[in-house]
Amino acid sequence: MPELPEVQTIVNDLQQIVGDHIAGFVSLWPKAIKNNSVKKFATSISGRKILGIERIGKNIAIALAGGNIILIHLKMTGQLVLDNKNADTKYARHIFYLKRNGVLEFRDIRKFGTLEIIDDKKLTAIREDRGVDPFSKDFTLKKFSALLDKQKNKAIKVVLMDQQAVAGIGNIYASEILFDAKILPARVANSLSAKEVKTLHQSIKKILRKAVFLRGTSSSDYRDVQGEKGQFQDYLKVYQRAGKKCLKCATIVEKLIIRQRSTFYCPHCKH
Ligand SMILES: [Zn+2]
């Protein structure tokens, strides 16, 4: 599933279509459109100018002239690909026709991705419902520390992946961040020392920034707006490396299931 770095890369790349107009919209998988028929969805966005595109947690919000906002969640396998030549791809589920930039395809192998039209009020509610964004000014050590103190008896990995606690982190980056911070994923969140919390706070920002710089992780279906892979999969230290030697100390990387999600860690490189 695309996490903060992947969605941020997509949002950064999509800035090139800000100022363009949506000429039309076609959906081949209407079930993905929440609270609206395809016809109504298409009517409410057609002819509208794109005013801005931003990331909210793992969501993409496209603000249109006139007040409507398109909220997109890529879920498991969603991709947004700008294609000037060929819109007829196998997994294209929804197609936005743009006045100047060709087509924007919402490709989705597993079809869990969603689209919705919302207003400003709903956008604010969604924003407020999300936990603190690691790239925002609000993500201070003090706030992060207070947040961990509140999480009684929860594994630190579960807290990192809780979108209502910290927004944007999923399974890949939770393992990588905890490895970087040398903290065992199963550790109880409010048992971390002040020093560990400080290290973890820094590792979150460091790993996510590095992943954005490398345009995300394409170990699975993620592709950028050009349909290209990211590069962070070449820099993964523990994720999906169970049974292989730790790149730091050569101990065998282990796998553990926490809340039904595979979790990867080096038993030697942790506290
Ligand atoms: Zn190690």
mmCIF file of C-alpha atoms and ligand atoms in Angstrom:
data_model
loop_
_atom_site.group_PDB
_atom_site.id
_atom_site.type_symbol
_atom_site.label_atom_id
_atom_site.label_comp_id
_atom_site.label_asym_id
_atom_site.label_seq_id
_atom_site.Cartn_x
_atom_site.Cartn_y
_atom_site.Cartn_z
ATOM 1 C CA MET A 1 0.000 0.000 0.000
ATOM 2 C CA PRO A 2 1.319 3.457 -0.841
ATOM 3 C CA GLU A 3 2.389 5.209 2.369
ATOM 4 C CA LEU A 4 3.370 8.814 3.075
ATOM 5 C CA PRO A 5 6.499 8.865 0.833
ATOM 6 C CA GLU A 6 4.692 7.326 -2.149
ATOM 7 C CA VAL A 7 1.627 9.579 -1.847
ATOM 8 C CA GLN A 8 3.891 12.612 -1.316
ATOM 9 C CA THR A 9 5.857 11.739 -4.477
ATOM 10 C CA ILE A 10 2.626 11.466 -6.459
ATOM 11 C CA VAL A 11 1.314 14.763 -5.060
ATOM 12 C CA ASN A 12 4.616 16.517 -5.830
ATOM 13 C CA ASP A 13 4.564 15.230 -9.411
ATOM 14 C CA LEU A 14 0.907 16.139 -9.904
ATOM 15 C CA GLN A 15 1.664 19.821 -9.254
ATOM 16 C CA GLN A 16 2.235 20.063 -13.025
ATOM 17 C CA ILE A 17 -1.512 19.729 -13.647
ATOM 18 C CA VAL A 18 -2.478 22.515 -11.215
ATOM 19 C CA GLY A 19 -4.055 25.249 -13.344
ATOM 20 C CA ASP A 20 -5.288 22.747 -15.924
ATOM 21 C CA HIS A 21 -9.002 22.012 -16.372
ATOM 22 C CA ILE A 22 -10.847 18.700 -16.146
ATOM 23 C CA ALA A 23 -12.531 18.199 -19.514
ATOM 24 C CA GLY A 24 -14.259 14.917 -18.700
ATOM 25 C CA PHE A 25 -14.321 11.797 -16.564
ATOM 26 C CA VAL A 26 -15.066 8.146 -17.250
ATOM 27 C CA SER A 27 -15.259 5.314 -14.711
ATOM 28 C CA LEU A 28 -14.970 1.627 -15.557
ATOM 29 C CA TRP A 29 -15.381 0.671 -11.888
ATOM 30 C CA PRO A 30 -18.220 2.828 -10.487
ATOM 31 C CA LYS A 31 -18.186 0.995 -7.126
ATOM 32 C CA ALA A 32 -15.059 2.935 -6.203
ATOM 33 C CA ILE A 33 -16.951 6.227 -6.216
ATOM 34 C CA LYS A 34 -18.322 6.940 -2.774
ATOM 35 C CA ASN A 35 -21.691 8.651 -2.197
ATOM 36 C CA ASN A 36 -22.297 9.470 -5.865
ATOM 37 C CA SER A 37 -23.228 8.046 -9.235
ATOM 38 C CA VAL A 38 -20.574 8.228 -11.952
ATOM 39 C CA LYS A 39 -22.766 10.702 -13.824
ATOM 40 C CA LYS A 40 -23.085 13.031 -10.854
ATOM 41 C CA PHE A 41 -19.400 12.689 -10.040
ATOM 42 C CA ALA A 42 -18.459 13.527 -13.648
ATOM 43 C CA THR A 43 -20.841 16.480 -13.777
ATOM 44 C CA SER A 44 -19.506 17.990 -10.562
ATOM 45 C CA ILE A 45 -15.909 17.997 -11.762
ATOM 46 C CA SER A 46 -16.179 18.576 -15.526
ATOM 47 C CA GLY A 47 -15.020 21.953 -16.777
ATOM 48 C CA ARG A 48 -13.514 22.804 -13.398
ATOM 49 C CA LYS A 49 -10.060 24.288 -12.987
ATOM 50 C CA ILE A 50 -7.620 22.421 -10.693
ATOM 51 C CA LEU A 51 -6.624 24.889 -7.993
ATOM 52 C CA GLY A 52 -4.338 22.760 -5.855
ATOM 53 C CA ILE A 53 -3.337 19.190 -4.941
ATOM 54 C CA GLU A 54 -2.241 18.138 -1.472
ATOM 55 C CA ARG A 55 -1.648 15.072 0.676
ATOM 56 C CA ILE A 56 -3.640 14.421 3.821
ATOM 57 C CA GLY A 57 -2.213 11.335 5.512
ATOM 58 C CA LYS A 58 -2.350 8.769 2.700
ATOM 59 C CA ASN A 59 -5.169 10.634 0.889
ATOM 60 C CA ILE A 60 -4.825 12.880 -2.140
ATOM 61 C CA ALA A 61 -7.056 15.970 -2.183
ATOM 62 C CA ILE A 62 -7.588 17.773 -5.504
ATOM 63 C CA ALA A 63 -9.225 21.173 -4.980
ATOM 64 C CA LEU A 64 -11.354 22.450 -7.853
ATOM 65 C CA ALA A 65 -12.679 25.897 -8.707
ATOM 66 C CA GLY A 66 -16.209 26.265 -7.382
ATOM 67 C CA GLY A 67 -15.445 24.519 -4.080
ATOM 68 C CA ASN A 68 -15.549 20.807 -4.828
ATOM 69 C CA ILE A 69 -12.628 18.666 -3.722
ATOM 70 C CA ILE A 70 -11.821 15.228 -5.165
ATOM 71 C CA LEU A 71 -10.543 12.951 -2.401
ATOM 72 C CA ILE A 72 -8.613 9.912 -3.635
ATOM 73 C CA HIS A 73 -7.346 6.972 -1.602
ATOM 74 C CA LEU A 74 -5.099 4.565 -3.501
ATOM 75 C CA LYS A 75 -5.538 1.772 -0.907
ATOM 76 C CA MET A 76 -3.659 -1.444 -1.832
ATOM 77 C CA THR A 77 -2.658 -1.107 -5.479
ATOM 78 C CA GLY A 78 -3.919 2.247 -6.760
ATOM 79 C CA GLN A 79 -1.763 4.299 -9.113
ATOM 80 C CA LEU A 80 -2.259 7.715 -10.684
ATOM 81 C CA VAL A 81 -0.531 7.853 -14.034
ATOM 82 C CA LEU A 82 -0.367 10.822 -16.372
ATOM 83 C CA ASP A 83 -0.327 9.577 -19.917
ATOM 84 C CA ASN A 84 -0.445 11.773 -22.939
ATOM 85 C CA LYS A 85 -0.601 8.989 -25.469
ATOM 86 C CA ASN A 86 -2.333 5.872 -24.337
ATOM 87 C CA ALA A 87 -5.304 5.769 -21.974
ATOM 88 C CA ASP A 88 -6.266 2.224 -22.835
ATOM 89 C CA THR A 89 -4.401 0.220 -20.199
ATOM 90 C CA LYS A 90 -5.611 -2.997 -18.651
ATOM 91 C CA TYR A 91 -5.950 -1.727 -15.087
ATOM 92 C CA ALA A 92 -7.271 1.763 -15.789
ATOM 93 C CA ARG A 93 -10.430 1.982 -13.649
ATOM 94 C CA HIS A 94 -11.096 5.717 -13.888
ATOM 95 C CA ILE A 95 -9.922 8.272 -16.418
ATOM 96 C CA PHE A 96 -9.739 12.038 -15.971
ATOM 97 C CA TYR A 97 -9.485 13.855 -19.295
ATOM 98 C CA LEU A 98 -7.488 17.042 -18.876
ATOM 99 C CA LYS A 99 -7.613 20.037 -21.175
ATOM 100 C CA ARG A 100 -3.840 20.437 -21.570
ATOM 101 C CA ASN A 101 -2.155 17.429 -19.911
ATOM 102 C CA GLY A 102 -3.736 14.495 -21.700
ATOM 103 C CA VAL A 103 -5.269 11.942 -19.371
ATOM 104 C CA LEU A 104 -4.813 11.081 -15.725
ATOM 105 C CA GLU A 105 -5.510 7.398 -15.198
ATOM 106 C CA PHE A 106 -6.441 5.871 -11.886
ATOM 107 C CA ARG A 107 -5.045 2.358 -12.332
ATOM 108 C CA ASP A 108 -5.897 -0.218 -9.693
ATOM 109 C CA ILE A 109 -5.239 -3.960 -9.941
ATOM 110 C CA ARG A 110 -7.103 -4.958 -6.765
ATOM 111 C CA LYS A 111 -9.830 -2.283 -7.098
ATOM 112 C CA PHE A 112 -9.875 -1.177 -3.435
ATOM 113 C CA GLY A 113 -9.054 2.454 -4.256
ATOM 114 C CA THR A 114 -11.748 5.085 -3.713
ATOM 115 C CA LEU A 115 -12.829 8.471 -5.078
ATOM 116 C CA GLU A 116 -15.142 10.927 -3.416
ATOM 117 C CA ILE A 117 -16.320 14.481 -3.856
ATOM 118 C CA ILE A 118 -16.218 16.446 -0.644
ATOM 119 C CA ASP A 119 -16.497 20.074 0.442
ATOM 120 C CA ASP A 120 -14.204 22.215 2.577
ATOM 121 C CA LYS A 121 -16.016 21.305 5.767
ATOM 122 C CA LYS A 122 -15.545 17.572 5.197
ATOM 123 C CA LEU A 123 -11.892 18.151 4.280
ATOM 124 C CA THR A 124 -11.342 19.939 7.587
ATOM 125 C CA ALA A 125 -13.045 17.062 9.432
ATOM 126 C CA ILE A 126 -10.815 14.510 7.670
ATOM 127 C CA ARG A 127 -7.746 16.591 8.471
ATOM 128 C CA GLU A 128 -8.716 16.809 12.138
ATOM 129 C CA ASP A 129 -9.468 13.096 12.333
ATOM 130 C CA ARG A 130 -5.928 12.258 11.208
ATOM 131 C CA GLY A 131 -3.069 12.081 13.657
ATOM 132 C CA VAL A 132 -0.123 14.423 13.431
ATOM 133 C CA ASP A 133 1.646 14.444 10.061
ATOM 134 C CA PRO A 134 5.393 13.710 10.390
ATOM 135 C CA PHE A 135 6.127 16.455 7.815
ATOM 136 C CA SER A 136 4.100 19.117 9.625
ATOM 137 C CA LYS A 137 5.370 21.715 12.113
ATOM 138 C CA ASP A 138 3.089 20.109 14.698
ATOM 139 C CA PHE A 139 5.212 16.976 14.764
ATOM 140 C CA THR A 140 7.341 18.104 17.687
ATOM 141 C CA LEU A 141 9.245 15.838 20.053
ATOM 142 C CA LYS A 142 7.065 17.092 22.915
ATOM 143 C CA LYS A 143 3.839 16.236 21.096
ATOM 144 C CA PHE A 144 5.160 12.855 19.936
ATOM 145 C CA SER A 145 6.330 11.991 23.433
ATOM 146 C CA ALA A 146 2.950 12.911 24.966
ATOM 147 C CA LEU A 147 1.226 10.820 22.294
ATOM 148 C CA LEU A 148 3.285 7.729 23.137
ATOM 149 C CA ASP A 149 2.620 8.169 26.862
ATOM 150 C CA LYS A 150 -1.110 7.928 26.169
ATOM 151 C CA GLN A 151 -0.809 4.579 24.330
ATOM 152 C CA LYS A 152 -1.188 2.099 27.145
ATOM 153 C CA ASN A 153 0.001 -1.440 26.405
ATOM 154 C CA LYS A 154 0.191 -0.978 22.641
ATOM 155 C CA ALA A 155 3.185 -2.163 20.623
ATOM 156 C CA ILE A 156 5.164 0.775 19.278
ATOM 157 C CA LYS A 157 4.731 -0.536 15.726
ATOM 158 C CA VAL A 158 0.944 -0.515 16.116
ATOM 159 C CA VAL A 159 1.055 3.097 17.317
ATOM 160 C CA LEU A 160 3.247 4.195 14.397
ATOM 161 C CA MET A 161 0.741 2.651 11.973
ATOM 162 C CA ASP A 162 -2.320 4.101 13.710
ATOM 163 C CA GLN A 163 -3.503 6.859 11.342
ATOM 164 C CA GLN A 164 -5.235 8.606 14.231
ATOM 165 C CA ALA A 165 -1.915 8.820 16.104
ATOM 166 C CA VAL A 166 0.630 9.546 13.358
ATOM 167 C CA ALA A 167 -0.619 9.986 9.785
ATOM 168 C CA GLY A 168 0.986 8.327 6.777
ATOM 169 C CA ILE A 169 3.099 5.461 8.132
ATOM 170 C CA GLY A 170 2.267 1.904 7.052
ATOM 171 C CA ASN A 171 3.865 -1.507 7.245
ATOM 172 C CA ILE A 172 7.005 -0.865 5.198
ATOM 173 C CA TYR A 173 8.165 2.306 6.923
ATOM 174 C CA ALA A 174 7.147 1.205 10.443
ATOM 175 C CA SER A 175 9.701 -1.661 10.264
ATOM 176 C CA GLU A 176 12.356 0.528 8.634
ATOM 177 C CA ILE A 177 11.906 3.413 11.089
ATOM 178 C CA LEU A 178 12.100 1.103 14.121
ATOM 179 C CA PHE A 179 15.224 -0.565 12.740
ATOM 180 C CA ASP A 180 16.809 2.847 12.245
ATOM 181 C CA ALA A 181 15.901 3.815 15.819
ATOM 182 C CA LYS A 182 17.131 0.433 17.141
ATOM 183 C CA ILE A 183 13.799 -0.262 18.830
ATOM 184 C CA LEU A 184 12.088 -3.647 18.848
ATOM 185 C CA PRO A 185 8.664 -3.350 17.076
ATOM 186 C CA ALA A 186 6.878 -5.272 19.861
ATOM 187 C CA ARG A 187 8.055 -2.894 22.604
ATOM 188 C CA VAL A 188 5.194 -1.301 24.538
ATOM 189 C CA ALA A 189 4.899 2.304 23.313
ATOM 190 C CA ASN A 190 4.829 3.954 26.729
ATOM 191 C CA SER A 191 7.843 1.937 27.937
ATOM 192 C CA LEU A 192 10.298 3.788 25.697
ATOM 193 C CA SER A 193 12.898 5.924 27.451
ATOM 194 C CA ALA A 194 13.093 9.661 26.723
ATOM 195 C CA LYS A 195 16.255 9.003 24.726
ATOM 196 C CA GLU A 196 14.556 6.303 22.643
ATOM 197 C CA VAL A 197 11.565 8.557 21.955
ATOM 198 C CA LYS A 198 13.935 11.280 20.762
ATOM 199 C CA THR A 199 15.780 8.852 18.465
ATOM 200 C CA LEU A 200 12.509 7.462 17.133
ATOM 201 C CA HIS A 201 11.158 10.962 16.444
ATOM 202 C CA GLN A 202 14.299 11.693 14.404
ATOM 203 C CA SER A 203 14.191 8.314 12.613
ATOM 204 C CA ILE A 204 10.597 8.919 11.503
ATOM 205 C CA LYS A 205 11.519 12.176 9.810
ATOM 206 C CA LYS A 206 14.825 10.860 8.474
ATOM 207 C CA ILE A 207 13.468 7.648 6.894
ATOM 208 C CA LEU A 208 10.356 9.290 5.417
ATOM 209 C CA ARG A 209 12.393 12.160 3.935
ATOM 210 C CA LYS A 210 14.908 9.719 2.465
ATOM 211 C CA ALA A 211 12.054 7.694 0.963
ATOM 212 C CA VAL A 212 10.515 10.801 -0.641
ATOM 213 C CA PHE A 213 13.959 11.741 -1.998
ATOM 214 C CA LEU A 214 14.181 8.238 -3.528
ATOM 215 C CA ARG A 215 10.613 8.541 -4.862
ATOM 216 C CA GLY A 216 9.082 5.791 -2.713
ATOM 217 C CA THR A 217 9.233 2.005 -2.451
ATOM 218 C CA SER A 218 8.211 -0.147 -5.426
ATOM 219 C CA SER A 219 8.743 -3.580 -3.893
ATOM 220 C CA SER A 220 5.100 -4.166 -4.869
ATOM 221 C CA ASP A 221 2.664 -2.251 -7.105
ATOM 222 C CA TYR A 222 3.571 1.347 -6.386
ATOM 223 C CA ARG A 223 4.443 3.467 -9.431
ATOM 224 C CA ASP A 224 4.834 7.219 -9.759
ATOM 225 C CA VAL A 225 2.867 9.588 -12.009
ATOM 226 C CA GLN A 226 5.104 8.650 -14.964
ATOM 227 C CA GLY A 227 4.439 4.955 -14.314
ATOM 228 C CA GLU A 228 8.024 4.543 -13.081
ATOM 229 C CA LYS A 229 9.254 2.672 -10.009
ATOM 230 C CA GLY A 230 10.644 4.385 -6.930
ATOM 231 C CA GLN A 231 14.083 3.419 -5.598
ATOM 232 C CA PHE A 232 13.698 2.992 -1.839
ATOM 233 C CA GLN A 233 13.246 -0.805 -2.214
ATOM 234 C CA ASP A 234 17.010 -0.903 -2.918
ATOM 235 C CA TYR A 235 17.656 0.711 0.470
ATOM 236 C CA LEU A 236 15.334 -1.372 2.657
ATOM 237 C CA LYS A 237 17.218 -2.651 5.678
ATOM 238 C CA VAL A 238 14.732 -5.139 7.163
ATOM 239 C CA TYR A 239 11.360 -5.024 5.375
ATOM 240 C CA GLN A 240 10.773 -8.350 3.561
ATOM 241 C CA ARG A 241 14.335 -9.446 4.426
ATOM 242 C CA ALA A 242 13.429 -12.224 6.908
ATOM 243 C CA GLY A 243 16.005 -15.021 6.781
ATOM 244 C CA LYS A 244 18.612 -12.756 5.189
ATOM 245 C CA LYS A 245 21.646 -11.293 6.916
ATOM 246 C CA CYS A 246 21.247 -7.932 8.628
ATOM 247 C CA LEU A 247 23.066 -5.347 6.507
ATOM 248 C CA LYS A 248 24.569 -3.833 9.659
ATOM 249 C CA CYS A 249 25.636 -6.816 11.777
ATOM 250 C CA ALA A 250 25.049 -9.983 9.668
ATOM 251 C CA THR A 251 22.603 -11.473 12.224
ATOM 252 C CA ILE A 252 19.635 -13.126 10.475
ATOM 253 C CA VAL A 253 16.659 -10.737 10.143
ATOM 254 C CA GLU A 254 13.536 -12.088 11.816
ATOM 255 C CA LYS A 255 9.844 -11.836 11.073
ATOM 256 C CA LEU A 256 7.135 -11.403 13.660
ATOM 257 C CA ILE A 257 3.386 -10.993 13.194
ATOM 258 C CA ILE A 258 1.907 -8.020 15.049
ATOM 259 C CA ARG A 259 -1.838 -7.488 14.563
ATOM 260 C CA GLN A 260 -1.797 -9.738 11.484
ATOM 261 C CA ARG A 261 0.921 -7.705 9.786
ATOM 262 C CA SER A 262 4.409 -8.997 9.052
ATOM 263 C CA THR A 263 6.992 -7.108 11.025
ATOM 264 C CA PHE A 264 10.722 -7.291 10.302
ATOM 265 C CA TYR A 265 13.570 -6.638 12.703
ATOM 266 C CA CYS A 266 17.140 -7.573 13.518
ATOM 267 C CA PRO A 267 17.278 -9.236 16.953
ATOM 268 C CA HIS A 268 20.806 -7.882 17.464
ATOM 269 C CA CYS A 269 20.364 -4.249 16.288
ATOM 270 C CA LYS A 270 17.810 -3.204 18.897
ATOM 271 C CA HIS A 271 17.351 -2.394 22.542
HETATM 272 ZN ZN ZN B 1 21.579 -6.209 12.846
#
